[in-house]
Coordinates of N, CA and C and ligand atoms in Angstrom, one line a residue:
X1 N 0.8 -1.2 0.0 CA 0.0 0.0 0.0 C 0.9 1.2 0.0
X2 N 0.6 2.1 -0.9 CA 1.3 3.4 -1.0 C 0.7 4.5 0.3
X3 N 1.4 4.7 1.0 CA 0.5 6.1 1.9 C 1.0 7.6 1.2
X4 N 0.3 8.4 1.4 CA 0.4 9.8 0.9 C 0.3 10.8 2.2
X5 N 1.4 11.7 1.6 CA 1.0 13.0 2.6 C 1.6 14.2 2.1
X6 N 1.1 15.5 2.5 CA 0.6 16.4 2.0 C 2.0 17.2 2.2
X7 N 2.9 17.7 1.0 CA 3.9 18.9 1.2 C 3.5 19.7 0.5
X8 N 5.0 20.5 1.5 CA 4.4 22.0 -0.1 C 5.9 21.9 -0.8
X9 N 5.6 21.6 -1.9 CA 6.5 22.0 -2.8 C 6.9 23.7 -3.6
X10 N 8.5 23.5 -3.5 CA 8.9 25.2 -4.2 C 9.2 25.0 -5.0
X11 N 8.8 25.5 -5.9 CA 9.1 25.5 -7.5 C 9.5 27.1 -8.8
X12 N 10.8 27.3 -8.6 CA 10.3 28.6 -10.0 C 9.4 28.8 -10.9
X13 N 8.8 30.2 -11.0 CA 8.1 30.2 -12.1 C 8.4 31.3 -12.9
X14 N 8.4 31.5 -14.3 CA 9.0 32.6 -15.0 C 7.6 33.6 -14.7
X15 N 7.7 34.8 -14.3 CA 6.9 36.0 -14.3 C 7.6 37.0 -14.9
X16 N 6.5 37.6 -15.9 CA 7.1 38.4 -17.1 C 7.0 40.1 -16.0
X17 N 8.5 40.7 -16.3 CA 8.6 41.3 -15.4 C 8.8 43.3 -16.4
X18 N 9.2 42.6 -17.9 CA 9.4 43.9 -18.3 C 9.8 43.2 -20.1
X19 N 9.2 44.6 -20.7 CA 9.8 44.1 -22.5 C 10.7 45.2 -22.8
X20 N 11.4 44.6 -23.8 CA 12.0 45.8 -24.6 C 11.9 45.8 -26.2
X21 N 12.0 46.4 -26.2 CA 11.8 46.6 -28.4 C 12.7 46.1 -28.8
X22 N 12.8 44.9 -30.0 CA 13.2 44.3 -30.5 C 14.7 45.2 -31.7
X23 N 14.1 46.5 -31.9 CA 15.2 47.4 -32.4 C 15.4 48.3 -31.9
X24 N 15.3 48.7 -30.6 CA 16.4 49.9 -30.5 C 16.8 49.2 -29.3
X25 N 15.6 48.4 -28.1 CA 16.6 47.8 -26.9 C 16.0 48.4 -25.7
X26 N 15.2 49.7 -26.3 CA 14.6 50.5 -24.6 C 13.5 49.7 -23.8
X27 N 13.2 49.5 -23.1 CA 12.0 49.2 -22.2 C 10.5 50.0 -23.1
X28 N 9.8 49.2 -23.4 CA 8.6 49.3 -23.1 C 7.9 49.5 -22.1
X29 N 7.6 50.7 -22.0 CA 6.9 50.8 -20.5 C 5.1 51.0 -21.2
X30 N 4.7 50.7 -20.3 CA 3.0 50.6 -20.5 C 2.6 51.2 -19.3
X31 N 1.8 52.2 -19.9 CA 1.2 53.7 -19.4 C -0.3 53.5 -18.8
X32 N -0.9 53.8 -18.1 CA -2.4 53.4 -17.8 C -3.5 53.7 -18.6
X33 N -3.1 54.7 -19.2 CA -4.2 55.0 -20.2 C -3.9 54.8 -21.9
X34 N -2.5 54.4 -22.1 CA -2.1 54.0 -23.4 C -2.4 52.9 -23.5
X35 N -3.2 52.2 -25.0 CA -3.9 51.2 -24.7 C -2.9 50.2 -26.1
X36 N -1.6 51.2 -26.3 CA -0.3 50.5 -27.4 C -0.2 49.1 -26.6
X37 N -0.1 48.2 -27.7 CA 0.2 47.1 -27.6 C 1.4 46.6 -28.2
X38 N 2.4 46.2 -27.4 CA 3.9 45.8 -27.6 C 3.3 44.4 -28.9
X39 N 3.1 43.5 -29.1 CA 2.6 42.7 -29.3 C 1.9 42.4 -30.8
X40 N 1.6 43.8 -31.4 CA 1.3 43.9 -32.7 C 1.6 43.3 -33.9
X41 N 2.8 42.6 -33.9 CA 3.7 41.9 -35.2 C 3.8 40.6 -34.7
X42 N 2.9 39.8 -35.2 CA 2.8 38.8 -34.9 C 2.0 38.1 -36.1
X43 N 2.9 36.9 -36.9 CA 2.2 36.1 -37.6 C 2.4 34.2 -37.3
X44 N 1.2 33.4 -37.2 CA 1.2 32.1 -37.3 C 0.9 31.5 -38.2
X45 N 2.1 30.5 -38.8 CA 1.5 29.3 -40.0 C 1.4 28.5 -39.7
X46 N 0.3 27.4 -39.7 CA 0.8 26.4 -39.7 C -1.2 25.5 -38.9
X47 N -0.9 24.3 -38.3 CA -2.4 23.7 -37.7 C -2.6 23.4 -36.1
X48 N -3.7 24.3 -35.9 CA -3.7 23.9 -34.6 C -5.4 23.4 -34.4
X49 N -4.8 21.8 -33.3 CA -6.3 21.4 -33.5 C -6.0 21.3 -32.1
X50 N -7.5 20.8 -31.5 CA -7.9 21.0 -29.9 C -6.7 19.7 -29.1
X51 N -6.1 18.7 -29.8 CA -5.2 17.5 -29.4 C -4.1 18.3 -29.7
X52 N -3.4 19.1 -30.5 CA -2.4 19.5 -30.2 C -2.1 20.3 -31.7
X53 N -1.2 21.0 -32.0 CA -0.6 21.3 -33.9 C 0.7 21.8 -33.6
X54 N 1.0 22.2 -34.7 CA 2.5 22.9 -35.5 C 2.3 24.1 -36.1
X55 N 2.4 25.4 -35.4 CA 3.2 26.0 -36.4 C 4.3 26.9 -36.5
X56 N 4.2 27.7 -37.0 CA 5.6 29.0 -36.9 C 5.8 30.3 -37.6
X57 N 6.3 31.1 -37.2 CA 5.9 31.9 -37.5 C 6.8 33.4 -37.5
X58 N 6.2 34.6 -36.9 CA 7.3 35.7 -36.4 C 6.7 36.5 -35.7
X59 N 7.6 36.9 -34.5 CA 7.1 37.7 -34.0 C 7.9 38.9 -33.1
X60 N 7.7 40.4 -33.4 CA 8.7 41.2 -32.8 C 8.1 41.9 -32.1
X61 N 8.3 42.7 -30.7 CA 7.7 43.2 -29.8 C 8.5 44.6 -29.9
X62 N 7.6 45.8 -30.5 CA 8.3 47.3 -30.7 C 7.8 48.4 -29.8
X63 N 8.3 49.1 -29.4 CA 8.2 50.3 -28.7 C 7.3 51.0 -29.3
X64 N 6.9 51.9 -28.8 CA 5.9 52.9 -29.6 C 6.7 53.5 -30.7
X65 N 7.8 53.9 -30.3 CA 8.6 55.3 -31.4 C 9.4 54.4 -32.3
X66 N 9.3 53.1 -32.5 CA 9.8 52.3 -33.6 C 8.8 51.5 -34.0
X67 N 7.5 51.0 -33.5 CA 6.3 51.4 -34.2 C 6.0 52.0 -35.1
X68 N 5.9 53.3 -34.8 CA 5.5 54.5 -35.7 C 6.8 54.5 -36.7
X69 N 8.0 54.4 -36.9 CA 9.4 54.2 -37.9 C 8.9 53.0 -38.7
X70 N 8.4 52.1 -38.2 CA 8.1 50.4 -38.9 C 6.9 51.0 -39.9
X71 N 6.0 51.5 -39.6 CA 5.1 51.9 -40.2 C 5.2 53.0 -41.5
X72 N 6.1 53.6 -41.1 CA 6.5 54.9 -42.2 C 7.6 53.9 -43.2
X73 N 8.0 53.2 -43.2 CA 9.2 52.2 -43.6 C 7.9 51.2 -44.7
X74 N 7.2 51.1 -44.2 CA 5.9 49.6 -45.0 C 5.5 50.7 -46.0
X75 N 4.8 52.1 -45.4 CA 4.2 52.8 -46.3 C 4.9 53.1 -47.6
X76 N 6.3 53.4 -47.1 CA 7.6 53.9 -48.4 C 7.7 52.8 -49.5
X77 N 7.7 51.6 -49.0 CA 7.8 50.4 -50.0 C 6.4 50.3 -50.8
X78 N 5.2 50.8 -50.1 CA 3.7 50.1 -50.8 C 3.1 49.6 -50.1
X79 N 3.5 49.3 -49.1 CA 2.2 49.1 -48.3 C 1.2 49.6 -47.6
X80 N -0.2 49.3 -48.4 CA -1.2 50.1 -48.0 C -1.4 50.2 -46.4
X81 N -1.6 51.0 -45.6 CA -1.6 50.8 -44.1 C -2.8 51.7 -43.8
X82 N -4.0 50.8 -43.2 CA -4.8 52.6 -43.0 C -4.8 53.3 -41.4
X83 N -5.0 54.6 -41.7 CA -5.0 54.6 -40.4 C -6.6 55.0 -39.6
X84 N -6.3 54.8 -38.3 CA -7.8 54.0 -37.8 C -7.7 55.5 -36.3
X85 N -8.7 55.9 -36.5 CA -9.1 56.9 -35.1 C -10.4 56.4 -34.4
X86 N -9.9 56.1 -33.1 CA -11.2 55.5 -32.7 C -11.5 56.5 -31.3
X87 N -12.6 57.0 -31.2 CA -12.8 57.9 -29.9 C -14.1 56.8 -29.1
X88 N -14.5 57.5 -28.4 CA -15.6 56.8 -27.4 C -15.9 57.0 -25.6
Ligands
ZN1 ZN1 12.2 50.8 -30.1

């Protein structure tokens, strides 16, 4: 017979504590009422089913003021980009 008894186990856990922009290196800091999302450049290929998938993809986390550089940089080549004003 196996007996059981109750510990506590300590274990690390990674807590995300701070970002930085993938091209210049500064901190991203997130403002209370800025609702910028570090997070924006993000593409996935590939299959995801509810047992498990594959895929891959890219993804770069930018500061606001290389944001706004990335964006003038897409427009210069052709890319249509629109821009979006939302009040409320
Ligand atoms: Zn930056």
């Amino acid at each position: 017979m196996k007996h059981f008894t109750v510990v506590q186990e300590l274990k690390n856990i990674e807590k995300h504590t701070h970002s930085t922009c993938d091209k210049c290196g500064k901190e991203i800091k997130k403002e209370t009422y800025n609702a910028y999302n570090e997070d924006w450049f993000e593409i996935k290929e590939g299959h995801i089913y509810p047992e498990g998938g594959c895929f891959s993809g890219y993804k770069m986390e930018l500061c606001e003021d290389c944001s706004h550089e990335l964006v003038e940089i897409l427009k210069f080549n052709g890319f249509n980009i629109q821009e979006v004003v939302i009040e409320y």
